[in-house]
Coordinates of C-alpha atoms and ligand atoms in Angstrom, one line a residue:
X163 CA -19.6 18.4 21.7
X164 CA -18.0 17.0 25.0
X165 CA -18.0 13.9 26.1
X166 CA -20.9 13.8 28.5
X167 CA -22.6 16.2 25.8
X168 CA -22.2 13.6 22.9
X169 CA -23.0 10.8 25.7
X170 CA -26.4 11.7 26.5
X171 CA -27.2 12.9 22.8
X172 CA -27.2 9.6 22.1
X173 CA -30.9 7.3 21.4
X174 CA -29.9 4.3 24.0
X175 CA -33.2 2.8 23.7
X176 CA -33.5 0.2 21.1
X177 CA -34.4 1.2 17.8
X178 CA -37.5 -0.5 15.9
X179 CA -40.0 0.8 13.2
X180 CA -38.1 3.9 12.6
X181 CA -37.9 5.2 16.5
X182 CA -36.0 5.1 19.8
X183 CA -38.7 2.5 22.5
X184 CA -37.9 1.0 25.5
X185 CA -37.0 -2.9 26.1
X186 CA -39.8 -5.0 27.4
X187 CA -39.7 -3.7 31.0
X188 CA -37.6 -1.2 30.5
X189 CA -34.4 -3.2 31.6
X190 CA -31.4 -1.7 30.3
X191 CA -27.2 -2.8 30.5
X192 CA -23.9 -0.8 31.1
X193 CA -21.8 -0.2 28.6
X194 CA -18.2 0.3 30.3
X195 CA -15.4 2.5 29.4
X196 CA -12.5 0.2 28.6
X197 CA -10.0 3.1 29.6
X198 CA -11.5 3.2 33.8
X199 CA -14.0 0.2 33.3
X200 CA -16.2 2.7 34.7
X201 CA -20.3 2.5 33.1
X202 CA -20.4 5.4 30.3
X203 CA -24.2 4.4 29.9
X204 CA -27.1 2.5 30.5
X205 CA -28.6 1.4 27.0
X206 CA -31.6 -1.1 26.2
X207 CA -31.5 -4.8 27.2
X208 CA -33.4 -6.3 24.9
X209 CA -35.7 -9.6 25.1
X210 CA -36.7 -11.9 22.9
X211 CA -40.2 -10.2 22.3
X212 CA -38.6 -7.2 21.6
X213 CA -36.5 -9.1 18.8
X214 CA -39.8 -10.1 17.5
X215 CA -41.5 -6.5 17.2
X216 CA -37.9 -6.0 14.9
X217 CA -38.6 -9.3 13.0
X218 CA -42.6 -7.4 12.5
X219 CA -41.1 -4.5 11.8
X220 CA -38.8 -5.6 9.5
X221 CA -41.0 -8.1 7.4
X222 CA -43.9 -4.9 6.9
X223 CA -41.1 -2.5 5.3
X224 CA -40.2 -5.6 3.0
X225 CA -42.5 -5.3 0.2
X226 CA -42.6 -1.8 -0.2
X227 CA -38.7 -1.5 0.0
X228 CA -37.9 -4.4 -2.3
X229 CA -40.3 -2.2 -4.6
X230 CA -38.5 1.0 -3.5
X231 CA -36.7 1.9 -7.5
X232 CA -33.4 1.2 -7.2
X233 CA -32.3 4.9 -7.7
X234 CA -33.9 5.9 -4.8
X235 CA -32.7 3.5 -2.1
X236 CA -29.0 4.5 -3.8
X237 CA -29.5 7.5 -3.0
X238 CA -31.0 7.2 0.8
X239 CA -27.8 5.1 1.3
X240 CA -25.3 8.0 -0.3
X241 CA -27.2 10.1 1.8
X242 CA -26.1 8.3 5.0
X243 CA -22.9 8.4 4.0
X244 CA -22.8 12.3 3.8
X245 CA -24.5 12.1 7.4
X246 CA -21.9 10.0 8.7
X247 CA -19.2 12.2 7.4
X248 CA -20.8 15.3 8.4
X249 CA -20.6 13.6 12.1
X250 CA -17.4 11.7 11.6
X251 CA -16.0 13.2 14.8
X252 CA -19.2 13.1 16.7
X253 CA -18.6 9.4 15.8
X254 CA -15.3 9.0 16.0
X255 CA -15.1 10.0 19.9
X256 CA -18.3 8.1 20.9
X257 CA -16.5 5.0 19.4
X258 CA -13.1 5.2 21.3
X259 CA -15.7 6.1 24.6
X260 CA -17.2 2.8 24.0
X261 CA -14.5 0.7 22.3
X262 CA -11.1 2.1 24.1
X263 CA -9.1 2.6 20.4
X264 CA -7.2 5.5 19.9
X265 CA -9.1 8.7 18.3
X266 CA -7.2 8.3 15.2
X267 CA -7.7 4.8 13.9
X268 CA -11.6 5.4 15.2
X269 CA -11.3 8.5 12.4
X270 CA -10.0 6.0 10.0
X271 CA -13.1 3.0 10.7
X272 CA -15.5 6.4 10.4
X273 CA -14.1 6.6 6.8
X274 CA -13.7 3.3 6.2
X275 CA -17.4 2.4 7.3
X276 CA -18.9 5.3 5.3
X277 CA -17.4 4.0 2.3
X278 CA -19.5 0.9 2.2
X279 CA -22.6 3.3 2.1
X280 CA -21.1 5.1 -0.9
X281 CA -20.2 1.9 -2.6
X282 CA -23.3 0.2 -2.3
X283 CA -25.1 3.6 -3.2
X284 CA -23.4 3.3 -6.5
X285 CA -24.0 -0.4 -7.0
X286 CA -27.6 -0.7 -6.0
X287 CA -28.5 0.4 -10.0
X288 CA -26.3 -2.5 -11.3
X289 CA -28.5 -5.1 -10.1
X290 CA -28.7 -6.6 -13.2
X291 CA -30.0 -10.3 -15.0
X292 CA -29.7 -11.5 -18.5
X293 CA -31.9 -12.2 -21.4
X294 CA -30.6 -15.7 -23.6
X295 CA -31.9 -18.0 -26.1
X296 CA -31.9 -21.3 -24.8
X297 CA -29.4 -23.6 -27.0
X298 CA -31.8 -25.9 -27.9
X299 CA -33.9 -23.3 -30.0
X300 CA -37.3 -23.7 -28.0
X301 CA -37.3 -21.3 -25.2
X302 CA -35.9 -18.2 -23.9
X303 CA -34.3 -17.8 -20.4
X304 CA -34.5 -15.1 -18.1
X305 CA -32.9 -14.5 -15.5
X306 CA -33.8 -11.8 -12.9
X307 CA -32.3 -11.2 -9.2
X308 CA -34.5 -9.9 -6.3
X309 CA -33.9 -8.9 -2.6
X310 CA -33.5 -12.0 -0.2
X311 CA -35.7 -10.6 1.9
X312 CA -35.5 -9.5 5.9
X313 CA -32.0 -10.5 7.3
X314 CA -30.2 -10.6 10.8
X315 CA -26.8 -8.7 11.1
X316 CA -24.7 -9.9 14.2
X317 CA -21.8 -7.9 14.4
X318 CA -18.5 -7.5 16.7
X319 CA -17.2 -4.9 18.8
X320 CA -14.0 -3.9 17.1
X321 CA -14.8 -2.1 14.1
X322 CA -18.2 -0.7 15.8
X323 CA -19.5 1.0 12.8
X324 CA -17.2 -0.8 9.7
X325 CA -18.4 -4.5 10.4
X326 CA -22.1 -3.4 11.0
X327 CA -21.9 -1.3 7.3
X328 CA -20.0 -3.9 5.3
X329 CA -23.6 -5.4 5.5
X330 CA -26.3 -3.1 6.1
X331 CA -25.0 -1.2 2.8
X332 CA -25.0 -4.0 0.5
X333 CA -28.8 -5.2 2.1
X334 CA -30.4 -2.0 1.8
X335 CA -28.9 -1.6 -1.5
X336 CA -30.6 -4.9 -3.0
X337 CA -33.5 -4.4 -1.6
X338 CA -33.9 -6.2 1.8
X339 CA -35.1 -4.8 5.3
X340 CA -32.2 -5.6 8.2
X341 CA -32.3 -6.0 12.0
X342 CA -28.7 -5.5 13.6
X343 CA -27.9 -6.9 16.9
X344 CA -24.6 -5.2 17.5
X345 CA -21.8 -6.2 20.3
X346 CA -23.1 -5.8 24.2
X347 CA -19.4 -3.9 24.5
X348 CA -20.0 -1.3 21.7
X349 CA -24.2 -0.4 21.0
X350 CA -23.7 2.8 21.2
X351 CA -22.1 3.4 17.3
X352 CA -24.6 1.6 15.9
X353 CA -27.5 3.0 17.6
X354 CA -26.0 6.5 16.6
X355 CA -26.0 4.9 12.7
X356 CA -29.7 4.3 13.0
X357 CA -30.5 7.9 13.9
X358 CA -28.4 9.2 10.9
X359 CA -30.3 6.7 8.8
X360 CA -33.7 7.7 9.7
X361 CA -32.6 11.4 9.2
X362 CA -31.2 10.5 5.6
X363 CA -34.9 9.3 4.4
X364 CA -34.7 5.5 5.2
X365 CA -38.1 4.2 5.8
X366 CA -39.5 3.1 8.9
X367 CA -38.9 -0.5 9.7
X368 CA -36.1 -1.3 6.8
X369 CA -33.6 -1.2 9.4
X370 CA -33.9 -2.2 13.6
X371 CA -31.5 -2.6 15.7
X372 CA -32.0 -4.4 18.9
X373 CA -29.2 -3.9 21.8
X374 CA -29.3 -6.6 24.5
X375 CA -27.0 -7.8 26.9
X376 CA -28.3 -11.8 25.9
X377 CA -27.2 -12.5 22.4
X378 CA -28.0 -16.5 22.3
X379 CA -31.4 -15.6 23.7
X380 CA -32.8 -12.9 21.7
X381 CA -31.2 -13.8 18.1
X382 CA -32.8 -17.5 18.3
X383 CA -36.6 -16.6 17.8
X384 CA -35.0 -14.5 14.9
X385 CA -33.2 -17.9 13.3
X386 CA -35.7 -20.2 13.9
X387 CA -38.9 -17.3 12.8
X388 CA -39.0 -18.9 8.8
X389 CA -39.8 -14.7 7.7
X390 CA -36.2 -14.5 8.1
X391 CA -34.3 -15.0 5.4
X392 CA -30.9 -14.4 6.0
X393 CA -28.0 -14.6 8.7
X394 CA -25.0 -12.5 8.4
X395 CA -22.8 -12.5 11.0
X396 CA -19.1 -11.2 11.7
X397 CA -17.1 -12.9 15.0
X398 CA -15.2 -15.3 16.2
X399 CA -15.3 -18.6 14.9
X400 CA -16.9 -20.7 18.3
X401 CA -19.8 -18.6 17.6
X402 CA -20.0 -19.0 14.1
X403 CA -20.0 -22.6 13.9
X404 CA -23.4 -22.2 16.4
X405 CA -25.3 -20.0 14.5
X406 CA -24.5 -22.0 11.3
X407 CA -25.8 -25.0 13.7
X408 CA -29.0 -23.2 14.3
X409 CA -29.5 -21.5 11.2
X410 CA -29.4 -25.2 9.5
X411 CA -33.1 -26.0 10.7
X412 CA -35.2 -23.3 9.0
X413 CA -31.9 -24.0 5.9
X414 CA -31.0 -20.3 6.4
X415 CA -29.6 -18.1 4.2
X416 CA -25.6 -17.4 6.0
X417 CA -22.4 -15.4 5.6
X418 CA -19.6 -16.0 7.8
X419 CA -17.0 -13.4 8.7
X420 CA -14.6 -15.4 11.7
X421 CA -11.4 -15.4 13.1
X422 CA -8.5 -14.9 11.8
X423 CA -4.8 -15.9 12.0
X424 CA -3.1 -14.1 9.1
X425 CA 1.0 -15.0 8.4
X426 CA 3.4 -11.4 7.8
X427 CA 6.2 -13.3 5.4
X428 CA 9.1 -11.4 4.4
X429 CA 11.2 -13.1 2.1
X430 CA 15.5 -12.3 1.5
X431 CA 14.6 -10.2 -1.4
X432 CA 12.1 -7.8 0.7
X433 CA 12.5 -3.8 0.8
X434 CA 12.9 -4.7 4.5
X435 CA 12.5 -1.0 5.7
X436 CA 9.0 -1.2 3.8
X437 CA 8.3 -4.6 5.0
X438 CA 8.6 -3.2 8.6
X439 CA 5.8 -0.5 7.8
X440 CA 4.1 -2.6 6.4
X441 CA 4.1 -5.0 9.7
X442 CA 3.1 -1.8 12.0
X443 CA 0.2 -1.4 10.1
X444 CA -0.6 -5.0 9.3
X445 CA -0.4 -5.4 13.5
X446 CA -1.2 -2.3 14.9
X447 CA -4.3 -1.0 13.2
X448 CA -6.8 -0.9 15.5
X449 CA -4.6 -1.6 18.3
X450 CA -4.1 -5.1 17.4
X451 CA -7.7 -6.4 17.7
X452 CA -8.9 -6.7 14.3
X453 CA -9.3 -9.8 12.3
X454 CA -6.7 -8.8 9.6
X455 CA -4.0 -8.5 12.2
X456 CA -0.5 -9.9 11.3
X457 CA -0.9 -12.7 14.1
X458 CA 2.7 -14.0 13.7
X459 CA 5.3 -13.2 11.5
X460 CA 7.8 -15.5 9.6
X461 CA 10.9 -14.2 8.0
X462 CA 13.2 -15.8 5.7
X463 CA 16.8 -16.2 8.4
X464 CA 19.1 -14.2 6.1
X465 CA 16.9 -10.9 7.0
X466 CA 15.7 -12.1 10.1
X467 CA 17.8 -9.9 12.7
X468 CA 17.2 -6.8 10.6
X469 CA 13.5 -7.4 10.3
X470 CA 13.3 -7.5 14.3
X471 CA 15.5 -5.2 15.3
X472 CA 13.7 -2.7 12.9
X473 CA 10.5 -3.7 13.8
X474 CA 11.4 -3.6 17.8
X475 CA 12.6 0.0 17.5
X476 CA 9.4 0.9 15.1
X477 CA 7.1 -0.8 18.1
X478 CA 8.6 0.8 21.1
X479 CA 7.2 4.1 19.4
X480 CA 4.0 3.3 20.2
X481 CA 2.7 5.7 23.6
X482 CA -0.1 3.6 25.4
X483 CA -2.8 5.5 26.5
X484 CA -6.2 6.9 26.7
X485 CA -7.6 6.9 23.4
X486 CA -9.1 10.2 23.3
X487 CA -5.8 11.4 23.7
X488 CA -4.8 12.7 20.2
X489 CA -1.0 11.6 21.3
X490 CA -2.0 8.0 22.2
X491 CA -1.0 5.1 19.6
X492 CA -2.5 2.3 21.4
X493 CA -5.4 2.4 23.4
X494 CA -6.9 -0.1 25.9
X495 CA -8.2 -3.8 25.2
X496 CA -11.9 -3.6 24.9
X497 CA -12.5 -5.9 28.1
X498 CA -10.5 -7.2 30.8
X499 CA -11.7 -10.6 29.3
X500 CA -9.3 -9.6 26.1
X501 CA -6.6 -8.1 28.4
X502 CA -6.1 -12.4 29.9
X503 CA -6.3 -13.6 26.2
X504 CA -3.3 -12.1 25.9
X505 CA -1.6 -11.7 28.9
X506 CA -2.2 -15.7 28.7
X507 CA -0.8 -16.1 24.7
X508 CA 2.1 -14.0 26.0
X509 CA 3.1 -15.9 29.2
X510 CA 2.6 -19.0 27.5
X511 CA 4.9 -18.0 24.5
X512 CA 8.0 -17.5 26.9
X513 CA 7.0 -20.3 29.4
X514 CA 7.6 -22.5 25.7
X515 CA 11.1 -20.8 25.6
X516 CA 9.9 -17.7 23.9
X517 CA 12.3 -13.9 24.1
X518 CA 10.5 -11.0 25.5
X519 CA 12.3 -8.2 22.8
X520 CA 9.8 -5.8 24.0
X521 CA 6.7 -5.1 26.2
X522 CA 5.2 -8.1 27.3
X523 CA 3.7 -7.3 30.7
X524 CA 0.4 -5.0 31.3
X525 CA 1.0 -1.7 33.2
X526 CA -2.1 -2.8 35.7
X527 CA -4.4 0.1 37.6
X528 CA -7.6 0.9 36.0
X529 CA -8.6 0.1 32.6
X530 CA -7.6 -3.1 29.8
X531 CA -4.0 -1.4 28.9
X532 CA -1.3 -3.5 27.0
X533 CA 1.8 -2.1 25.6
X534 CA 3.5 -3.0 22.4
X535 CA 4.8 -6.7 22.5
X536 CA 7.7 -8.5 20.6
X537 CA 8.6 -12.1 20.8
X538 CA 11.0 -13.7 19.3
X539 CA 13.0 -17.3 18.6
X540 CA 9.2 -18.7 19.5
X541 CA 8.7 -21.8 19.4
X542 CA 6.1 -23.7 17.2
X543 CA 4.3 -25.3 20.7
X544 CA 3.4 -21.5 21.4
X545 CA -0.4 -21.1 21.4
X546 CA 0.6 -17.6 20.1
X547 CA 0.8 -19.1 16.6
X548 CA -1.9 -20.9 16.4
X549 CA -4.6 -18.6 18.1
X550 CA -5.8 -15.1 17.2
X551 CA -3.8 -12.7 19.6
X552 CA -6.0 -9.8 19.3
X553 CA -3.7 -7.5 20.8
X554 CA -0.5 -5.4 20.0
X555 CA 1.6 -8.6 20.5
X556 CA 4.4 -9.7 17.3
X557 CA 5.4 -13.3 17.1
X558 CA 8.5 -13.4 15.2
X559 CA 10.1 -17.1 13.3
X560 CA 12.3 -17.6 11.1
X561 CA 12.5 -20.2 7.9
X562 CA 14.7 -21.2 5.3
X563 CA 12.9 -21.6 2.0
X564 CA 10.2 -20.5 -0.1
X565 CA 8.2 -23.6 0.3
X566 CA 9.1 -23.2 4.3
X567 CA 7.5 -20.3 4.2
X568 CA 4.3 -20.9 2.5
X569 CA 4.1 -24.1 4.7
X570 CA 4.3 -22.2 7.9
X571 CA 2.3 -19.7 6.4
X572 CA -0.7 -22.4 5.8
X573 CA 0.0 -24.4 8.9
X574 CA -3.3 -22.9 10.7
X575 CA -6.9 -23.8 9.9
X576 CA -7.8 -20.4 9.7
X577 CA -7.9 -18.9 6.2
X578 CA -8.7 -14.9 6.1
X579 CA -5.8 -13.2 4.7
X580 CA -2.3 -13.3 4.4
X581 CA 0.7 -10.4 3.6
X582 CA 4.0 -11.0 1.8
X583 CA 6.8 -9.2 1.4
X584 CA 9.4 -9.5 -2.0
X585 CA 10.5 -7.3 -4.8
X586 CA 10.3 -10.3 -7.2
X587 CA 6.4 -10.5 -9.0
X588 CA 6.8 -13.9 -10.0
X589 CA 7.9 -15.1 -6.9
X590 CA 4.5 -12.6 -5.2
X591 CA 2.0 -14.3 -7.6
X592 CA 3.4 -18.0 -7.0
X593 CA 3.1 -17.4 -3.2
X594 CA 0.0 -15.8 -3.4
X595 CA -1.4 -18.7 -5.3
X596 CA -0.4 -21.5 -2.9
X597 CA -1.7 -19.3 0.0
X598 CA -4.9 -21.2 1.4
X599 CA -6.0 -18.0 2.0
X600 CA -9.3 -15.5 0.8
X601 CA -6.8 -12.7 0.7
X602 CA -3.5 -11.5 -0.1
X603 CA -1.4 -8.4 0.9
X604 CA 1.4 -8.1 -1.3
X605 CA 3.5 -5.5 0.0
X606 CA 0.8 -4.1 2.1
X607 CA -0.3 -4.2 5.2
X608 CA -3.9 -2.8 5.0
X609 CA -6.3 -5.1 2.1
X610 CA -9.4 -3.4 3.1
X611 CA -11.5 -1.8 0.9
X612 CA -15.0 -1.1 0.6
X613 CA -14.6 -1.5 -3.3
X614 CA -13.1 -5.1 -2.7
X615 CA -14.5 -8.6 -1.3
X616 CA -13.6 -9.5 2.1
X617 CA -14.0 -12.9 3.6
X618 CA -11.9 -15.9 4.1
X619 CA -11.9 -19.9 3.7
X620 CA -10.9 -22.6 5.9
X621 CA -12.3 -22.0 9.5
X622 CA -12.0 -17.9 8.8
X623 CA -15.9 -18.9 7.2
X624 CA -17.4 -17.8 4.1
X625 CA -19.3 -15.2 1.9
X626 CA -17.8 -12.2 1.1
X627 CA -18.5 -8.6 2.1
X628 CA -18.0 -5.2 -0.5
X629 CA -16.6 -5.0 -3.9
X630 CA -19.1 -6.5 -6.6
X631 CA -19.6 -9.4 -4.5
X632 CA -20.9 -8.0 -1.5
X633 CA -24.5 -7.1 -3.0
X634 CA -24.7 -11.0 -4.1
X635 CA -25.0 -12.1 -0.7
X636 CA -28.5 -10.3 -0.4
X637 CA -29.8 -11.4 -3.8
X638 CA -31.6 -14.8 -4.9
X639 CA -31.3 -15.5 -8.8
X640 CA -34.7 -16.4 -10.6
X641 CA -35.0 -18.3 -13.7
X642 CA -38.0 -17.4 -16.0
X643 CA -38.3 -19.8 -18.6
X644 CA -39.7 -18.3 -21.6
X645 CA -41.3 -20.1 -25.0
Ligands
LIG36 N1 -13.7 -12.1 9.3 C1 -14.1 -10.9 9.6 O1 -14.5 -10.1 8.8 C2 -14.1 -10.5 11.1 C3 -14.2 -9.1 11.3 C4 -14.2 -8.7 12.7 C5 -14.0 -9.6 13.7 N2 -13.9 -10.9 13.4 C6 -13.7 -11.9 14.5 O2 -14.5 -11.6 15.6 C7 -13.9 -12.0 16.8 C8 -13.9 -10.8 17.8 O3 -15.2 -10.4 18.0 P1 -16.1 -10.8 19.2 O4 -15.3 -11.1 20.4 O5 -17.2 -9.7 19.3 O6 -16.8 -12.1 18.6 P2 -18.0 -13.0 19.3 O7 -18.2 -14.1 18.4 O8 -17.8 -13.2 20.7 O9 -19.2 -12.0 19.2 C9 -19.7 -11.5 17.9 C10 -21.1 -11.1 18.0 O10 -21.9 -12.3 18.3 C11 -22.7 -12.1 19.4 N3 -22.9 -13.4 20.1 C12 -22.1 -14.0 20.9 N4 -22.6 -15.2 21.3 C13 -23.7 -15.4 20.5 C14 -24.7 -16.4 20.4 N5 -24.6 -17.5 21.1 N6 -25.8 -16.2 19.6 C15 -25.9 -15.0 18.9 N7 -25.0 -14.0 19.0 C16 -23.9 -14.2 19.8 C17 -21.9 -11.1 20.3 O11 -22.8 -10.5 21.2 C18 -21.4 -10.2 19.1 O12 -22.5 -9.3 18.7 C19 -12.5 -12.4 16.4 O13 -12.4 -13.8 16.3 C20 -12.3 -11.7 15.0 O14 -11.4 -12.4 14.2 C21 -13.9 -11.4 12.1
LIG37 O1 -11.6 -7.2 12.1 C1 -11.8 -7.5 10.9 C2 -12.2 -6.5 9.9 C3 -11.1 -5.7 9.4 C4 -11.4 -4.9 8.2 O2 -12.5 -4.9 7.6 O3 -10.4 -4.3 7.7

């Protein structure tokens, strides 16, 4: 399919009870190509009656999918993943239409964001209890775990399909019905996901999602409605901290997946040449704007000219352009709002006294384009290492000792993941220890996997998505006591 062809395939109504229906009025929002800024569609501006038809919508299907047998919803859900990989490129171009990244790393989130279909296919028949005497010899306990019942996904616009997935998968799976309000920027991924679903068998109802154009407006009858049971949300960490505000009235079931700041160390005794591939992945995937992105990099002094002059010569590799171009590396920023962010990190790191090694200054004309950024000898005053970057933009320091570098490593209040670099284990497991950290890359520089949990402490929030975990988010534990 073309462009245009795939374009007006798509259902850009909102999607409630199983079917494409218009917003309340029929008012509808562009989404805009981050390549031209140009509108690629109009799609469904939803209010906050249409959230409530979802909220109806979603409560009917409850019962009878909570009662669904296990079996069956696992394998609806493995069905969807066959659908999404039978239209992976389908998918995979709408995605860099609405979100600007280059084809490839959109290929790469199809896969990705699959997989948590194909997990939680697998792990929906392991929702298991337990069976115990209790000590004192006059009662049994049993213990059973059911679906938490209808939940509200609020998702970001970088990983389009991935971060709207990581939850629906696990929900489904355990038995709960799920409305997702995806990212104003990117609707059109998700919207696509509900169609496959629908064709994969999934009952109408069990899964809404509601595009809109007024977040704060149409999600707060959803929080403060008591037949909704549960909040997940992905994002930044601003917004977080309000929904957990609202959600605290009606004592709301929440997971938090926020911001990020996450430390690249490389330590004297790093495979250097692997620590550098490592960084290009650990900063470059997705172009830079991903949660998980090496935000700044600290590296012990002995290596630290190596380090950057391998790491400048690896970065200037990187062709800026559109993303549907099969030779681009780096597509546009999402928005021009993203494109100041960090124009403004950038400017501000060498107005501190910062070195421009490479890039550093956006090409201008149409579209959100930055190129591939290096700064080094940055000072600690820089904003740059203290605030999420989200952009193709390397912060390089240097530090002396071990401990110096797990201190600088911790000294943010963020807390989602962090990457090492050594050829010593004990010295990897030590670090990784005293990391305040949810996650650890030890000689990587990609953690995520469907069959792992994701999530973060400190200000990066809390729950966790995939792996075993994930499913336990959707699940309340009962106690039957027994004689
Ligand atoms: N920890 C993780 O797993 C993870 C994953 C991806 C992105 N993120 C974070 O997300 C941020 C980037 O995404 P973003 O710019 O879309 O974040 P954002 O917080 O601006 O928006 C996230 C979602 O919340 C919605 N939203 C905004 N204000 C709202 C409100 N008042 N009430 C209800 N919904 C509201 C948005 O429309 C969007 O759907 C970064 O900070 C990044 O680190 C975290
Ligand atoms: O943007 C954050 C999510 C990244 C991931 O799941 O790999």
């Amino acid at each position: 399919m073309d462009q245009r062809e795939l374009l007006d395939s798509i259902p850009t109504q909102l999607w409630i009870g199983g079917e494409p229906i218009d917003a309340e009025g029929g008012a509808t929002f562009p989404v805009r190509d981050p390549a031209t800024g140009d509108t690629l569609v109009e799609v469904a501006d939803a209010t906050p009656a249409d959230a409530m038809r979802a909220l109806d919508a979603a409560v009917a299907a409850q019962r009878d999918w909570a009662a669904t047998p296990a079996r069956e919803r696992g394998e609806i859900l493995r069905a969807v993943f066959e659908a999404i990989t039978a239209r992976a490129d389908d998918m995979a171009l709408l995605m860099t239409l609405e979100m600007g990244k280059a084809i490839a790393e959109s290929k790469a989130e199809i896969k990705y964001g699959a997989e948590f279909f194909r997990w939680f296919s697998e792990e929906a028949v392991r929702i298991a209890g337990r069976y115990q005497p209790a000590p004192a010899g006059n009662g049994r306990i049993l213990v059973t775990r059911q679906p938490v019942g209808p939940c509200l996904a609020i998702t970001p616009w970088n990983f389009p399909l991935a971060m709207g997935t990581r939850k629906i998968g696990p929900a489904l799976a355990a038995g709960c019905t799920m409305i997702v309000k995806p990212a104003s920027e990117t609707p059109l991924t998700m919207l696509l996901l509900a169609q496959l679903c629908a064709e994969a068998g999934l009952p109408k109802g069990v899964l809404s999602v509601v595009t809109t154009s007024k977040s704060g407006a149409v999600t707060a009858p959803l929080i403060d409605d008591p037949r909704l049971r549960k909040l997940t949300f992905t994002g930044s960490t601003g917004v977080g901290k309000k929904l957990v505000e609202s959600s605290a009235k009606g004592l709301l079931r929440t997971s938090m997946e926020l911001g990020g700041n996450a430390p690249f160390v490389v330590f004297d005794d790093a495979d250097i040449d692997k620590a550098v591939e490592g960084a290009m992945l650990a900063k470059l995937r997705n172009g830079g704007e991903a949660c998980t992105a090496a935000n700044r990099f600290h590296v012990q002094r002995s290596v630290l000219a190596e380090f950057t002059s391998k790491l400048v010569e690896k970065m200037s590799s990187m062709k800026l352009g559109l993303g549907t171009d099969p030779e681009t590396k780096l597509g546009p920023l999402v928005n021009a709002d993203q494109l100041e962010t960090v124009t403004e990190l950038v400017d501000d790191a060498v107005a501190a006294g910062a070195t421009l090694s490479l890039g550093g200054s956006a090409p201008g004309g149409a579209g959100y384009f930055y190129p591939a950024t290096v700064l080094t000898d940055v000072p600690d005053t820089a904003r740059i290492l203290k605030e999420e970057v989200f952009g193709p933009v390397a912060p390089i320091v240097g530090f002396d000792t071990e401990d110096d570098g797990i201190a600088a490593a911790n000294d943010t209040e963020f807390g989602l993941v962090a990457y090492i670099y050594t050829e010593n284990l004990d010295r990897a497991l030590r670090v990784a220890e005293a990391l305040e950290t949810g996650m650890v890359g030890v000689n990587r520089g990609v953690i995520s996997d469907a069959a792992a949990p994701f999530g973060g402490v400190k200000q990066s929030g809390f729950g966790r998505e995939g792996g075993f975990e994930g499913i336990n988010e959707y699940l309340e534990t009962k106690y039957i006591a027994l004689t």
